[in-house]
Coordinates of C-alpha atoms and ligand atoms in Angstrom, one line a residue:
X24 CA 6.1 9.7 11.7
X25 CA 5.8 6.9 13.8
X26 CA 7.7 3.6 13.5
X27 CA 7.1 0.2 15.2
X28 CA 9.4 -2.5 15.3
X29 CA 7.7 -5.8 15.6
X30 CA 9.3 -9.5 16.2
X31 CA 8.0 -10.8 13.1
X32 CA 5.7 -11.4 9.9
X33 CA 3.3 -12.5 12.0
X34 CA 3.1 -9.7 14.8
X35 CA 3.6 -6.9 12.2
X36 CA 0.8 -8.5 10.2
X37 CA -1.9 -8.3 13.5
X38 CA -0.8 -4.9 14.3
X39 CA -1.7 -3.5 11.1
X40 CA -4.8 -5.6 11.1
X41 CA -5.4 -4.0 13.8
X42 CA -4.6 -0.2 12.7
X43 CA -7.3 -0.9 9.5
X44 CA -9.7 -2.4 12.0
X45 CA -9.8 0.5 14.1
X46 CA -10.1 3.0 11.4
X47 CA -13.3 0.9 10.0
X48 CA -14.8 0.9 14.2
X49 CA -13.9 4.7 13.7
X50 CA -15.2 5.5 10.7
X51 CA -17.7 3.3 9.3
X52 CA -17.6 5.1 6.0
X53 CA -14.2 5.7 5.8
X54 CA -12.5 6.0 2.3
X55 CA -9.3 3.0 2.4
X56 CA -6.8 2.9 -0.4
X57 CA -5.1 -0.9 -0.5
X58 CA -1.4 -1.8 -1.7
X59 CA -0.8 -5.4 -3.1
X60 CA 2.1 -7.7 -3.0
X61 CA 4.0 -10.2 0.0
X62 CA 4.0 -7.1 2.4
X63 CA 0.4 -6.8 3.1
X64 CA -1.0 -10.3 2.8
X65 CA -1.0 -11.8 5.8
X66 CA -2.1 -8.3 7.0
X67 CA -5.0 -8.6 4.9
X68 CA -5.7 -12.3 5.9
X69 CA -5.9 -11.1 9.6
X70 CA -8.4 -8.6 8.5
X71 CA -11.0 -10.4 7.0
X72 CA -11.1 -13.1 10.0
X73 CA -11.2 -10.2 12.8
X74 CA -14.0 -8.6 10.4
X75 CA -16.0 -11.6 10.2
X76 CA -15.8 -12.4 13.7
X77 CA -16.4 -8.9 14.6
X78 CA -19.3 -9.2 12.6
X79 CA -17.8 -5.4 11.5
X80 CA -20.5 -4.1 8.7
X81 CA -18.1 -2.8 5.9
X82 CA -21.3 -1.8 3.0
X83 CA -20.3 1.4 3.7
X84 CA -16.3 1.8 2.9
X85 CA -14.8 2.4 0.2
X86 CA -12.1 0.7 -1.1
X87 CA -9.6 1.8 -3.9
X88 CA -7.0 -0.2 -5.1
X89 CA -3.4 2.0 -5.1
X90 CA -2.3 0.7 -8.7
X91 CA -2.1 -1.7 -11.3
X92 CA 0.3 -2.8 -13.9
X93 CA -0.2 -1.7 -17.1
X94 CA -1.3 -4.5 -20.1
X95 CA -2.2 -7.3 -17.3
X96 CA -5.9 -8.5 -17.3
X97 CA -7.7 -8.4 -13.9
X98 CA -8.6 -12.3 -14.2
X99 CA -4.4 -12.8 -14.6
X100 CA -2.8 -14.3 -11.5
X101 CA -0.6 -11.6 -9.9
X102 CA -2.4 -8.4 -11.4
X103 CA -3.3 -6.3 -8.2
X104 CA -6.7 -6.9 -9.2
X105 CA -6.5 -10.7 -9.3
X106 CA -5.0 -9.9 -5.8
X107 CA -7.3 -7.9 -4.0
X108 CA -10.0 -9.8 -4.7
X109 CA -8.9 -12.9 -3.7
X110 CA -7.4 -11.6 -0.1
X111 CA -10.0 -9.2 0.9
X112 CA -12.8 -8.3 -1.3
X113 CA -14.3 -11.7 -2.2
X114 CA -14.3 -13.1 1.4
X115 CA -15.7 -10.1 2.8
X116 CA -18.4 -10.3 -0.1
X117 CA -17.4 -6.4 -0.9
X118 CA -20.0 -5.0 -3.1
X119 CA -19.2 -4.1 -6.4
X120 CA -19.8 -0.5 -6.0
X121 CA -17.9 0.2 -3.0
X122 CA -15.3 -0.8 -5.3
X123 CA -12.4 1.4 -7.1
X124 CA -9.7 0.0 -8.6
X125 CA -7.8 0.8 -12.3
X126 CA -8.9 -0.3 -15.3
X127 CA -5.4 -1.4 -16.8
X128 CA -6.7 -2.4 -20.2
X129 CA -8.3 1.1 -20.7
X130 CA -8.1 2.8 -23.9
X131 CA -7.9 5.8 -22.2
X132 CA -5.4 5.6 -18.7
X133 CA -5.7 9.5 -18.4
X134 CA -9.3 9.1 -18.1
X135 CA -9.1 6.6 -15.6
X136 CA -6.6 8.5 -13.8
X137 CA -9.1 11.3 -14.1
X138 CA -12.1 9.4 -12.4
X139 CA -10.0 7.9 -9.4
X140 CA -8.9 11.6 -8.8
X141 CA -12.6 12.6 -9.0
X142 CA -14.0 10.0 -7.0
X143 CA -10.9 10.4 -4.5
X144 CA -12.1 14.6 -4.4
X145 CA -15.8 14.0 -4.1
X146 CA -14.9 11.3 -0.9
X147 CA -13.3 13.8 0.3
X148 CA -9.4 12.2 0.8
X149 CA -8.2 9.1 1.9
X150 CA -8.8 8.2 5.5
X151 CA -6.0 5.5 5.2
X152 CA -3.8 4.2 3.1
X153 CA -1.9 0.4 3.7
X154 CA 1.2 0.7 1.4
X155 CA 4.4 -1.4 0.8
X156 CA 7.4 -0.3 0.0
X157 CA 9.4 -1.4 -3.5
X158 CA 13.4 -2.5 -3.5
X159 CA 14.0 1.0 -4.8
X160 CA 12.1 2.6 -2.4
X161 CA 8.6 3.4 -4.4
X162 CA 5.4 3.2 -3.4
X163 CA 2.8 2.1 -5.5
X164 CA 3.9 2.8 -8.4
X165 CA 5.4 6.1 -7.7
X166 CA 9.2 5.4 -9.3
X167 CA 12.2 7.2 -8.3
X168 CA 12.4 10.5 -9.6
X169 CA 8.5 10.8 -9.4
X170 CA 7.0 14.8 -8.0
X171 CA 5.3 15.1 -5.5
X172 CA 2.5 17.1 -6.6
X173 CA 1.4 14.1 -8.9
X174 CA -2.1 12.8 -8.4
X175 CA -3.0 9.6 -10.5
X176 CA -0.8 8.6 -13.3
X177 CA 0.7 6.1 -15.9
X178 CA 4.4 5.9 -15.4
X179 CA 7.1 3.8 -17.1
X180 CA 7.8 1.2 -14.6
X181 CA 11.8 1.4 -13.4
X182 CA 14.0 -1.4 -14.3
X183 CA 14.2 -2.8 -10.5
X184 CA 9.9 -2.6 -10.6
X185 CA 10.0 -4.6 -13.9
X186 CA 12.1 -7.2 -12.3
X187 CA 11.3 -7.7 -8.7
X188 CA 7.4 -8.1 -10.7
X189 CA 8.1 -10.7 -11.9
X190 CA 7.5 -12.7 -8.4
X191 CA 4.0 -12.6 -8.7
X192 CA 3.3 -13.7 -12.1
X193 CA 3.1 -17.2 -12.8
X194 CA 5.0 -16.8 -16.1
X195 CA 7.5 -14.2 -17.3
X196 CA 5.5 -11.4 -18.0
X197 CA 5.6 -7.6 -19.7
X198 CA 5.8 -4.8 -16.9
X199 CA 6.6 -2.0 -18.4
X200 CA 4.0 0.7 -17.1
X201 CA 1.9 0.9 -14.5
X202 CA -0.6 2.9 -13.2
X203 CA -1.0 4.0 -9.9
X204 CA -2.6 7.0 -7.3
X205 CA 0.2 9.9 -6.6
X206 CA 2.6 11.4 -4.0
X207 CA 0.1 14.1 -3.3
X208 CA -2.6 11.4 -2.5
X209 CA -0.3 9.5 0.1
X210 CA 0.7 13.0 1.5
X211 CA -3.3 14.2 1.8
X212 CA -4.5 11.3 3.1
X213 CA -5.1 11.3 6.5
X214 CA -3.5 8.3 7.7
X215 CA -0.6 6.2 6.2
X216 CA 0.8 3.0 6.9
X217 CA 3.8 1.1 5.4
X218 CA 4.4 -2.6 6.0
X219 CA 8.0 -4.0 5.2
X220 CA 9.3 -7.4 6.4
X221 CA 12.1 -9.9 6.1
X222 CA 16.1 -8.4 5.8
X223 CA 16.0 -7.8 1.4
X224 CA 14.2 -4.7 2.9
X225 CA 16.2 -3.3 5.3
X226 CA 18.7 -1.4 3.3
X227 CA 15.5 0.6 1.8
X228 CA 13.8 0.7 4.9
X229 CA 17.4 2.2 6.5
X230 CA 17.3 5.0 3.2
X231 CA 13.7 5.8 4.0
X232 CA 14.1 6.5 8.0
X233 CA 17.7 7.6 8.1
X234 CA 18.6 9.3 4.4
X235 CA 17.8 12.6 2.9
X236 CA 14.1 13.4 2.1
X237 CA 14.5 13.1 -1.8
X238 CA 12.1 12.1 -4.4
X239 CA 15.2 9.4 -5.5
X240 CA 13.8 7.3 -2.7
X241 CA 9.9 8.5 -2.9
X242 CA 9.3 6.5 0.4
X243 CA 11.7 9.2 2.1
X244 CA 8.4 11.9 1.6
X245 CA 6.3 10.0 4.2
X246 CA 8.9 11.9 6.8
X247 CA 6.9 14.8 6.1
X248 CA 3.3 12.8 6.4
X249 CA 2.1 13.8 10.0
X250 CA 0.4 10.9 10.5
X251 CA 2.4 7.9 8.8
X252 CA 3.6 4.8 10.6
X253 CA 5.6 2.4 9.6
X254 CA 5.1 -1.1 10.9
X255 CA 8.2 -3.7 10.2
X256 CA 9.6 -6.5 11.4
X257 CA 12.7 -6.8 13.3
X258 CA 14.5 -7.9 10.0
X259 CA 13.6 -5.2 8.0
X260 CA 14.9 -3.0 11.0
X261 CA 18.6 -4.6 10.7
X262 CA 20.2 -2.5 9.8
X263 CA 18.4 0.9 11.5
X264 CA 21.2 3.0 13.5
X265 CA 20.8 2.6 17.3
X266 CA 19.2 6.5 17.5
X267 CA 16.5 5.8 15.2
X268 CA 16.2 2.5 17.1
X269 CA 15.2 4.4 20.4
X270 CA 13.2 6.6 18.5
X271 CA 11.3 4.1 17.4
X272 CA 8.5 2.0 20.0
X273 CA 10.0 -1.5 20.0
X274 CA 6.8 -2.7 20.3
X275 CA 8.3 -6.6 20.6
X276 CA 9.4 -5.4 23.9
X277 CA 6.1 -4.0 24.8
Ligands
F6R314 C1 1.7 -3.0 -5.0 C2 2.5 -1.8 -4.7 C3 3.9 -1.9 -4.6 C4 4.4 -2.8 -3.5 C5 5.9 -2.9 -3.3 C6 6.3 -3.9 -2.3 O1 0.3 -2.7 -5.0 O2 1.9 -0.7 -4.6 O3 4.4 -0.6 -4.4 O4 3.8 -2.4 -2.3 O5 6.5 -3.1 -4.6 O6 5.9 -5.2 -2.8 P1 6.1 -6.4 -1.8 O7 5.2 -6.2 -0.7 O8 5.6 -7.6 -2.7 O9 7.5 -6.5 -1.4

């Protein structure tokens, strides 16, 4: 796993504008699986103007969306939904059927699982994945305690998840499950890459890099990812110990 220390929001947002990018050059078909939330915004912001003024022809990715809380309409401010088609998929004018995200409001979540694991199969894997990580170390919405042999599923959403929610919604609202691609999808995909910024991360980001691989902190299993990277800023990095420092490529410095 490779980690890069960067100076700020800012730098750490163009570098992984800049990962994503050069998948797309690299693969103009390539299958990308996108996280929400504060990590990846600015990340995604960078995109679309380097895509646009790339004049990069996206008609032929496909883009999945990693999860979606459970209950919460797509049209609702601070679904993932809502999200990604405000950041990225609207101002790119992303067709419909490139497309892949969870119907929350299904009748039938296994199903849905069921079709994103299909479609994921007949794609043939992720070629990246942009994830963030969660205070209690998830990703998407794979909670602590989580396999890691799980493809798509519905979980119950941890007590931390159902709080630290709440941020994006513009009034209290129910989180209690959510629904959300697997372990075993972030492990098979072919490229991974975790954003975290600002220092309410660093004590996760410290358990991901430092502590024992354990599905307690499901981040932890992207140590055994061969081609993950983590790209944070130097906040997020506080409180890494001075080994895992030099390990890393303080790419500030660079
Ligand atoms: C959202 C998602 C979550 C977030 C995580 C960090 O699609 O998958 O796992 O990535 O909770 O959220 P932020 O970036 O808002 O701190």
């Amino acid at each position: 796993m490779e980690i890069k220390i960067f100076k700020d929001y800012q730098a750490l947002s163009e570098q992984a504008a800049s990962e994503i990018e050069e998948v797309i050059k690299l693969k103009p078909d390539a299958v990308i699986c996108l996280a929400t939330g504060e990590s990846p915004k600015l990340t995604y912001q960078l995109l679309v103007k380097k895509l646009i003024d790339g004049k990069i022809d996206l008609s032929d990715c496909t883009l999945i969306g990693l999860d979606e809380w459970v209950g919460v309409p797509p049209t609702t401010e601070g679904s993932c939904h809502h999200f990604l088609y405000k950041e990225i998929f609207s101002p790119l004018g992303i067709s419909e059927n490139q497309i892949h995200l969870f119907d929350a409001l299904s009748g039938n979540l296994f199903l849905e699982c069921q079709n994103m694991d299909k479609l994921i199969l007949e794609k043939g894997d992720i070629d990246l994945m942009v994830v963030g990580i969660g205070m209690n170390g998830h990703i998407g919405f794979n909670e602590p305690g989580i396999p890691v042999d799980n493809y798509s599923h519905v979980i119950n959403l941890d007590s931390t998840t159902q709080t630290v929610g709440q941020k994006y919604f513009a009034h209290p609202t129910e989180l209690k499950k959510g629904i959300t691609l697997g372990l075993k999808h972030l492990l098979q995909a072919e490229k991974v890459v975790l954003l975290a910024n600002g220092d309410k991360k660093a004590s996760i980001i410290k358990e991901t890099l430092e502590g024992p691989i354990s599905i307690d902190v499901p981040a932890t299993v992207l140590r055994m990812h061969l081609n993950a990277m983590v790209i944070i800023d130097e906040e997020a990095a506080g409180l890494l110990s001075e080994k895992t420092l030099l390990d890393s490529q303080t790419a500030s410095n660079v």
